Short mmCIF file of C-alpha atoms in Angstrom, two decimals:
data_model
loop_
_atom_site.label_atom_id
_atom_site.label_comp_id
_atom_site.label_asym_id
_atom_site.label_seq_id
_atom_site.Cartn_x
_atom_site.Cartn_y
_atom_site.Cartn_z
CA UNK A 123 15.71 33.18 -3.32
CA UNK A 124 19.61 33.70 -3.21
CA UNK A 125 21.37 30.49 -4.44
CA UNK A 126 24.89 31.31 -3.12
CA UNK A 127 25.77 34.20 -0.85
CA UNK A 128 27.31 36.85 -2.93
CA UNK A 129 30.00 37.68 -0.23
CA UNK A 130 31.26 34.00 -0.37
CA UNK A 131 30.65 33.43 3.21
CA UNK A 132 28.63 30.35 2.57
CA UNK A 133 25.29 29.07 1.13
CA UNK A 134 21.99 30.77 1.77
CA UNK A 135 18.61 29.30 1.35
CA UNK A 136 15.47 31.32 1.55
CA UNK A 137 17.38 33.79 3.67
CA UNK A 138 18.97 31.45 5.97
CA UNK A 139 22.86 30.96 6.01
CA UNK A 140 24.23 27.38 5.92
CA UNK A 141 27.69 27.41 7.42
CA UNK A 142 30.36 25.01 5.84
CA UNK A 143 33.90 24.37 6.93
CA UNK A 144 36.09 22.20 4.75
CA UNK A 145 33.88 19.17 3.70
CA UNK A 146 31.55 19.69 6.67
CA UNK A 147 28.11 21.28 6.53
CA UNK A 148 25.92 22.60 9.38
CA UNK A 149 23.01 20.02 9.68
CA UNK A 150 21.58 22.59 12.31
CA UNK A 151 21.74 25.38 9.65
CA UNK A 152 19.98 23.00 7.05
CA UNK A 153 17.21 22.20 9.46
CA UNK A 154 16.61 25.75 10.16
CA UNK A 155 16.73 26.74 6.47
CA UNK A 156 14.21 24.07 5.46
CA UNK A 157 11.79 25.26 8.20
CA UNK A 158 11.35 21.84 9.54
CA UNK A 159 9.66 20.73 12.82
CA UNK A 160 11.46 19.74 16.11
CA UNK A 161 10.93 16.11 15.28
CA UNK A 162 13.32 16.33 12.31
CA UNK A 163 16.21 18.06 14.05
CA UNK A 164 19.73 16.55 13.41
CA UNK A 165 19.95 14.71 16.82
CA UNK A 166 16.57 13.03 16.00
CA UNK A 167 17.57 11.98 12.45
CA UNK A 168 21.12 10.71 13.55
CA UNK A 169 19.40 8.44 15.96
CA UNK A 170 17.51 6.39 13.27
CA UNK A 171 18.97 2.90 12.23
CA UNK A 172 18.79 3.78 8.62
CA UNK A 173 20.79 6.91 9.30
CA UNK A 174 23.45 5.11 11.17
CA UNK A 175 23.94 2.55 8.35
CA UNK A 176 24.22 5.39 5.81
CA UNK A 177 26.77 7.23 8.09
CA UNK A 178 28.90 4.00 8.45
CA UNK A 179 28.70 3.55 4.52
CA UNK A 180 30.09 7.15 4.09
CA UNK A 181 32.99 6.76 6.55
CA UNK A 182 33.92 3.45 5.19
CA UNK A 183 33.88 4.34 1.41
CA UNK A 184 35.28 7.96 1.64
CA UNK A 185 37.55 7.22 4.65
CA UNK A 186 36.58 10.42 6.21
CA UNK A 187 37.63 9.24 9.68
CA UNK A 188 35.95 9.57 12.98
CA UNK A 189 35.28 13.21 12.77
CA UNK A 190 32.66 13.08 10.02
CA UNK A 191 30.11 14.30 12.45
CA UNK A 192 30.89 17.09 15.05
CA UNK A 193 28.60 18.60 17.56
CA UNK A 194 29.48 21.78 19.11
CA UNK A 195 27.51 22.97 22.20
CA UNK A 196 26.52 26.44 22.61
CA UNK A 197 26.86 28.60 25.49
CA UNK A 198 24.25 29.92 27.89
CA UNK A 199 21.12 31.11 25.67
CA UNK A 200 22.97 29.86 22.58
CA UNK A 201 21.96 26.82 20.83
CA UNK A 202 24.72 24.15 19.61
CA UNK A 203 25.51 23.15 16.19
CA UNK A 204 26.02 19.84 14.38
CA UNK A 205 28.38 19.61 11.38
CA UNK A 206 28.65 16.54 9.25
CA UNK A 207 30.28 15.59 5.91
CA UNK A 208 28.46 17.11 3.08
CA UNK A 209 27.53 13.60 1.60
CA UNK A 210 25.75 12.94 4.95
CA UNK A 211 24.15 16.47 4.56
CA UNK A 212 22.68 15.66 1.24
CA UNK A 213 21.04 12.62 2.73
CA UNK A 214 19.62 14.74 5.51
CA UNK A 215 18.22 17.30 2.96
CA UNK A 216 16.34 14.49 1.23
CA UNK A 217 14.93 13.63 4.81
CA UNK A 218 13.83 17.21 5.42
CA UNK A 219 11.92 18.10 2.23
CA UNK A 220 11.77 17.33 -1.64
CA UNK A 221 12.31 21.01 -2.72
CA UNK A 222 15.26 21.61 -0.27
CA UNK A 223 16.73 18.17 -1.24
CA UNK A 224 16.49 19.38 -5.03
CA UNK A 225 18.22 22.70 -4.13
CA UNK A 226 21.06 20.91 -2.14
CA UNK A 227 21.64 18.30 -4.94
CA UNK A 228 22.53 21.24 -7.39
CA UNK A 229 23.81 24.28 -5.37
CA UNK A 230 25.18 22.67 -2.39
CA UNK A 231 26.89 19.67 -4.42
CA UNK A 232 28.53 22.23 -6.72
CA UNK A 233 29.61 24.43 -3.92
CA UNK A 234 31.18 21.57 -1.78
CA UNK A 235 32.91 19.98 -5.01
CA UNK A 236 34.53 23.45 -5.60
CA UNK A 237 32.63 23.99 -8.74
CA UNK A 238 31.63 27.52 -9.96
CA UNK A 239 28.04 27.99 -10.95
CA UNK A 240 27.80 29.94 -14.24
CA UNK A 241 26.05 33.16 -14.29
CA UNK A 242 22.18 32.59 -14.28
CA UNK A 243 20.10 35.09 -16.11
CA UNK A 244 17.24 36.93 -14.11
CA UNK A 245 14.62 35.08 -16.29
CA UNK A 246 16.10 31.68 -15.42
CA UNK A 247 16.04 32.50 -11.69
CA UNK A 248 12.39 33.52 -11.97
CA UNK A 249 11.63 30.26 -13.68
CA UNK A 250 13.46 28.29 -10.95
CA UNK A 251 11.62 30.15 -8.23
CA UNK A 252 8.33 29.35 -9.98
CA UNK A 253 9.24 25.75 -10.22
CA UNK A 254 10.00 25.70 -6.56
CA UNK A 255 6.72 27.25 -5.85
CA UNK A 256 4.84 24.68 -8.00
CA UNK A 257 6.72 21.86 -6.29
CA UNK A 258 5.77 23.28 -2.88
CA UNK A 259 2.05 23.37 -3.84
CA UNK A 260 2.16 19.75 -5.21
CA UNK A 261 3.69 18.58 -2.00
CA UNK A 262 0.95 20.33 -0.14
CA UNK A 263 -1.70 18.74 -2.43
CA UNK A 264 -0.37 15.19 -1.98
CA UNK A 265 -0.34 15.77 1.85
CA UNK A 266 -3.92 16.91 1.72
CA UNK A 267 -4.84 13.85 -0.35
CA UNK A 268 -3.02 11.42 2.12
CA UNK A 269 -5.07 13.00 5.02
CA UNK A 270 -8.35 12.51 3.05
CA UNK A 271 -7.58 9.13 1.86
CA UNK A 272 -8.90 7.12 4.89
CA UNK A 273 -12.43 9.00 4.32
CA UNK A 274 -12.35 8.31 0.55
CA UNK A 275 -11.63 4.55 1.08
CA UNK A 276 -14.42 4.29 3.65
CA UNK A 277 -16.72 6.14 1.26
CA UNK A 278 -15.90 3.55 -1.43
CA UNK A 279 -15.84 0.44 0.66
CA UNK A 280 -19.19 0.93 2.39
CA UNK A 281 -21.18 0.73 -0.83
CA UNK A 282 -19.16 -2.35 -2.08
CA UNK A 283 -19.77 -4.20 1.11
CA UNK A 284 -23.60 -3.28 0.94
CA UNK A 285 -23.81 -4.53 -2.62
CA UNK A 286 -22.02 -7.74 -1.59
CA UNK A 287 -24.34 -8.23 1.30
CA UNK A 288 -27.36 -7.51 -0.95
CA UNK A 289 -26.10 -10.09 -3.51
CA UNK A 290 -25.66 -12.62 -0.75
CA UNK A 291 -29.21 -11.88 0.56
CA UNK A 292 -30.65 -12.13 -3.06
CA UNK A 293 -29.07 -15.54 -3.51
CA UNK A 294 -30.43 -16.86 -0.25
CA UNK A 295 -33.94 -15.51 -1.04
CA UNK A 296 -34.16 -16.71 -4.63
CA UNK A 297 -31.93 -19.72 -4.76
CA UNK A 298 -32.22 -23.31 -3.45
CA UNK A 299 -29.53 -25.84 -2.63
CA UNK A 300 -29.28 -29.16 -4.56
CA UNK A 301 -30.47 -31.00 -1.37
CA UNK A 302 -33.55 -28.83 -1.10
CA UNK A 303 -34.59 -29.36 -4.76
CA UNK A 304 -33.74 -33.07 -4.34
CA UNK A 305 -35.99 -33.39 -1.35
CA UNK A 306 -38.93 -31.38 -2.96
CA UNK A 307 -39.22 -34.11 -5.57
CA UNK A 308 -39.45 -36.85 -2.93
CA UNK A 309 -36.08 -38.39 -3.91
CA UNK A 310 -34.68 -40.99 -1.38
CA UNK A 311 -32.74 -39.28 1.43
CA UNK A 312 -29.53 -40.28 2.94
CA UNK A 313 -27.58 -41.37 -0.17
CA UNK A 314 -23.84 -40.38 0.25
CA UNK A 315 -22.83 -38.03 -2.37
CA UNK A 316 -26.14 -37.49 -4.00
CA UNK A 317 -26.29 -33.74 -3.32
CA UNK A 318 -22.81 -33.35 -5.06
CA UNK A 319 -23.97 -35.39 -8.09
CA UNK A 320 -27.25 -33.81 -8.39
CA UNK A 321 -25.70 -30.20 -7.91
CA UNK A 322 -23.37 -31.00 -10.74
CA UNK A 323 -26.11 -32.12 -12.95
CA UNK A 324 -28.06 -28.93 -12.30
CA UNK A 325 -24.94 -26.77 -12.91
CA UNK A 326 -24.42 -28.59 -16.37
CA UNK A 327 -28.07 -27.59 -17.14
CA UNK A 328 -27.43 -24.01 -16.40
CA UNK A 329 -29.23 -23.60 -13.03
CA UNK A 330 -26.23 -22.44 -11.02
CA UNK A 331 -26.62 -18.87 -9.67
CA UNK A 332 -23.45 -16.66 -9.90
CA UNK A 333 -21.58 -16.26 -6.71
CA UNK A 334 -21.82 -18.31 -3.63
CA UNK A 335 -24.05 -17.55 -0.56
CA UNK A 336 -22.85 -17.88 3.13
CA UNK A 337 -24.87 -20.11 5.32
CA UNK A 338 -23.02 -20.36 8.71
CA UNK A 339 -19.37 -21.01 8.35
CA UNK A 340 -19.23 -21.95 4.67
CA UNK A 341 -20.11 -20.96 1.17
CA UNK A 342 -22.66 -23.10 -0.77
CA UNK A 343 -23.78 -23.24 -4.27
CA UNK A 344 -27.42 -22.18 -5.09
CA UNK A 345 -29.64 -22.96 -8.08
CA UNK A 346 -32.47 -21.41 -9.87
CA UNK A 347 -35.39 -23.39 -8.89
CA UNK A 348 -37.48 -22.55 -12.04
CA UNK A 349 -34.65 -23.55 -14.41
CA UNK A 350 -34.34 -26.58 -12.32
CA UNK A 351 -37.93 -27.53 -12.86
CA UNK A 352 -37.64 -27.15 -16.42
CA UNK A 353 -34.57 -29.45 -16.80
CA UNK A 354 -36.08 -31.90 -14.46
CA UNK A 355 -39.07 -32.10 -16.70
CA UNK A 356 -36.85 -32.75 -19.63
CA UNK A 357 -35.37 -35.87 -18.40
CA UNK A 358 -33.20 -35.08 -15.44
CA UNK A 359 -35.70 -36.33 -12.89
CA UNK A 360 -35.78 -39.73 -14.53
CA UNK A 361 -32.04 -39.79 -14.77
CA UNK A 362 -31.83 -38.86 -11.07
CA UNK A 363 -34.36 -41.48 -10.06
CA UNK A 364 -32.27 -44.21 -11.96
CA UNK A 365 -29.04 -42.93 -10.22
CA UNK A 366 -30.76 -43.09 -6.66
CA UNK A 367 -32.05 -46.53 -7.42
CA UNK A 368 -28.57 -47.85 -8.55
CA UNK A 369 -26.97 -46.33 -5.45
CA UNK A 370 -29.54 -47.78 -3.06
CA UNK A 371 -29.23 -51.24 -4.75
CA UNK A 372 -25.36 -51.13 -4.38
CA UNK A 373 -26.04 -50.37 -0.64
CA UNK A 374 -28.35 -53.24 -0.31
CA UNK A 375 -25.86 -55.53 -2.09
CA UNK A 376 -23.08 -54.49 0.18
CA UNK A 377 -25.29 -55.11 3.09
CA UNK A 378 -26.30 -58.60 2.03
CA UNK A 379 -22.67 -59.40 1.07
CA UNK A 380 -21.56 -58.37 4.68
CA UNK A 381 -24.03 -60.72 6.23
CA UNK A 382 -22.81 -63.71 4.10
#
């Protein structure tokens, strides 16, 4: 890969000449040198809102005037060429490809700023070329990974969903709600707040199963019925009957009070 054309006619990237005139670079030549697709042509890039904003910033900061971008139409059978200030050209290089942008940041910038590149030994040139080859390989690998990513994600998500569904199904099969345990022991029905109170007592006794199962449109707490039987036999059943009796007594008291 020749960095700067020995004849001094311009810049050469991978055998393609990139013309320059004054502070202007040929964006068309850059597009060809980078080997980019039609969708990345200068005319397409210059239409983007982000590009327009950057161009306005360059014109305002560097005061390069209205001729910061020049498009020359070609004749019959000859394509036209778009020239732009070299700062705009560097932004275009970043849009085209990482390796081309890296090359432009060093070689093109030095050339446009009038700096002389020092003599580069053949071994260093070989290392640079090898580095560019590694970079192209990495970019290719990243592209391949991006293409494969949807399949990888689906491969990972499906087992997770299946595990979550299996966990929910296990909870529904093995667990019981506080109301189900309450009713199974013949405790008085229709006591407002009793399911919440009873569920909290079961949870305090270590009966609560991890996670929550979905029934209909809401998640519910489920309890281990075997553990529930144990703590009920150790005094929770008696405590619950006292609670129910007190709550029912309060209800009768309010009813009598209302009649009075």
